[in-house]
Amino acid sequence: MPKIKTRRAAAKRFTVTGSGEFKRNKAFKSHILEKKSPKRKRNLRKAAMVCEADYSRVKHMLPYA
C-alpha cells in the first residue's frame, strides 16, 4: 500500500501531545492588537487543544502523527 502524504500546512500548525491530543495556537493574535486588552492578548499566547469535533479531521491530515 502506498504511503499517505501529510498535509504540510497542518503539520506546521499542530503538534501531538504524549496522550495523542493535538495542540494548536489560538487565532486573533497577529494584528489589530491595540484595541485588545493585555489580559486578552496574554491568554491568546497560551496553546489550546483541538476540540473533539475537529479531531478526526486533523488526524486525517496528519496520518503519521
PDB file of C-alpha atoms in Angstrom:
ATOM      1  CA  MET A   1       0.000   0.000   0.000  1.00  0.00           C
ATOM      2  CA  PRO A   2       1.414   3.438  -0.879  1.00  0.00           C
ATOM      3  CA  LYS A   3       2.406   5.973   1.688  1.00  0.00           C
ATOM      4  CA  ILE A   4      -0.047   8.758   2.547  1.00  0.00           C
ATOM      5  CA  LYS A   5       1.122  12.331   2.161  1.00  0.00           C
ATOM      6  CA  THR A   6       0.991  14.630   5.173  1.00  0.00           C
ATOM      7  CA  ARG A   7      -0.715  17.979   4.715  1.00  0.00           C
ATOM      8  CA  ARG A   8       2.220  20.309   5.248  1.00  0.00           C
ATOM      9  CA  ALA A   9       0.055  23.263   6.304  1.00  0.00           C
ATOM     10  CA  ALA A  10      -1.454  21.148   9.082  1.00  0.00           C
ATOM     11  CA  ALA A  11       1.954  19.817  10.125  1.00  0.00           C
ATOM     12  CA  LYS A  12       3.135  23.387  10.731  1.00  0.00           C
ATOM     13  CA  ARG A  13       0.080  24.237  12.846  1.00  0.00           C
ATOM     14  CA  PHE A  14      -0.481  21.185  15.070  1.00  0.00           C
ATOM     15  CA  THR A  15       1.733  19.178  17.398  1.00  0.00           C
ATOM     16  CA  VAL A  16       0.871  15.898  19.074  1.00  0.00           C
ATOM     17  CA  THR A  17       0.946  15.584  22.853  1.00  0.00           C
ATOM     18  CA  GLY A  18       2.012  12.468  24.712  1.00  0.00           C
ATOM     19  CA  SER A  19      -1.602  11.404  25.218  1.00  0.00           C
ATOM     20  CA  GLY A  20      -2.357  11.711  21.491  1.00  0.00           C
ATOM     21  CA  GLU A  21      -4.225  15.032  21.557  1.00  0.00           C
ATOM     22  CA  PHE A  22      -3.394  17.796  19.098  1.00  0.00           C
ATOM     23  CA  LYS A  23      -2.097  21.095  20.414  1.00  0.00           C
ATOM     24  CA  ARG A  24      -2.854  24.290  18.473  1.00  0.00           C
ATOM     25  CA  ASN A  25      -2.240  28.006  18.736  1.00  0.00           C
ATOM     26  CA  LYS A  26      -5.067  30.473  19.194  1.00  0.00           C
ATOM     27  CA  ALA A  27      -6.245  32.844  16.468  1.00  0.00           C
ATOM     28  CA  PHE A  28      -6.646  36.668  16.535  1.00  0.00           C
ATOM     29  CA  LYS A  29      -3.098  37.417  17.736  1.00  0.00           C
ATOM     30  CA  SER A  30      -1.473  38.731  14.542  1.00  0.00           C
ATOM     31  CA  HIS A  31      -2.693  42.311  14.075  1.00  0.00           C
ATOM     32  CA  ILE A  32      -5.160  44.960  15.335  1.00  0.00           C
ATOM     33  CA  LEU A  33      -3.762  44.465  18.838  1.00  0.00           C
ATOM     34  CA  GLU A  34      -4.201  47.998  20.228  1.00  0.00           C
ATOM     35  CA  LYS A  35      -7.897  47.589  20.957  1.00  0.00           C
ATOM     36  CA  LYS A  36      -7.415  44.201  22.648  1.00  0.00           C
ATOM     37  CA  SER A  37      -6.790  44.212  26.375  1.00  0.00           C
ATOM     38  CA  PRO A  38      -3.467  42.962  27.785  1.00  0.00           C
ATOM     39  CA  LYS A  39      -5.304  40.145  29.563  1.00  0.00           C
ATOM     40  CA  ARG A  40      -6.892  39.002  26.313  1.00  0.00           C
ATOM     41  CA  LYS A  41      -3.568  39.108  24.449  1.00  0.00           C
ATOM     42  CA  ARG A  42      -1.863  37.227  27.257  1.00  0.00           C
ATOM     43  CA  ASN A  43      -4.487  34.468  27.115  1.00  0.00           C
ATOM     44  CA  LEU A  44      -4.125  34.232  23.323  1.00  0.00           C
ATOM     45  CA  ARG A  45      -0.469  33.280  23.827  1.00  0.00           C
ATOM     46  CA  LYS A  46      -1.412  30.037  25.546  1.00  0.00           C
ATOM     47  CA  ALA A  47      -1.830  26.890  23.497  1.00  0.00           C
ATOM     48  CA  ALA A  48      -5.162  25.088  23.261  1.00  0.00           C
ATOM     49  CA  MET A  49      -6.245  21.590  22.343  1.00  0.00           C
ATOM     50  CA  VAL A  50      -8.122  20.688  19.175  1.00  0.00           C
ATOM     51  CA  CYS A  51     -11.749  20.025  20.104  1.00  0.00           C
ATOM     52  CA  GLU A  52     -13.382  16.619  19.761  1.00  0.00           C
ATOM     53  CA  ALA A  53     -15.432  17.690  16.722  1.00  0.00           C
ATOM     54  CA  ASP A  54     -12.290  18.560  14.712  1.00  0.00           C
ATOM     55  CA  TYR A  55     -10.042  15.764  15.995  1.00  0.00           C
ATOM     56  CA  SER A  56     -10.837  13.290  13.198  1.00  0.00           C
ATOM     57  CA  ARG A  57     -10.224  15.919  10.502  1.00  0.00           C
ATOM     58  CA  VAL A  58      -6.820  16.811  11.925  1.00  0.00           C
ATOM     59  CA  LYS A  59      -5.959  13.130  12.349  1.00  0.00           C
ATOM     60  CA  HIS A  60      -6.768  12.577   8.663  1.00  0.00           C
ATOM     61  CA  MET A  61      -4.467  15.451   7.633  1.00  0.00           C
ATOM     62  CA  LEU A  62      -1.616  14.097   9.802  1.00  0.00           C
ATOM     63  CA  PRO A  63      -1.670  10.325   9.237  1.00  0.00           C
ATOM     64  CA  TYR A  64       1.716   9.672  10.887  1.00  0.00           C
ATOM     65  CA  ALA A  65       1.228  11.908  13.940  1.00  0.00           C
TER      66      ALA A  65
END
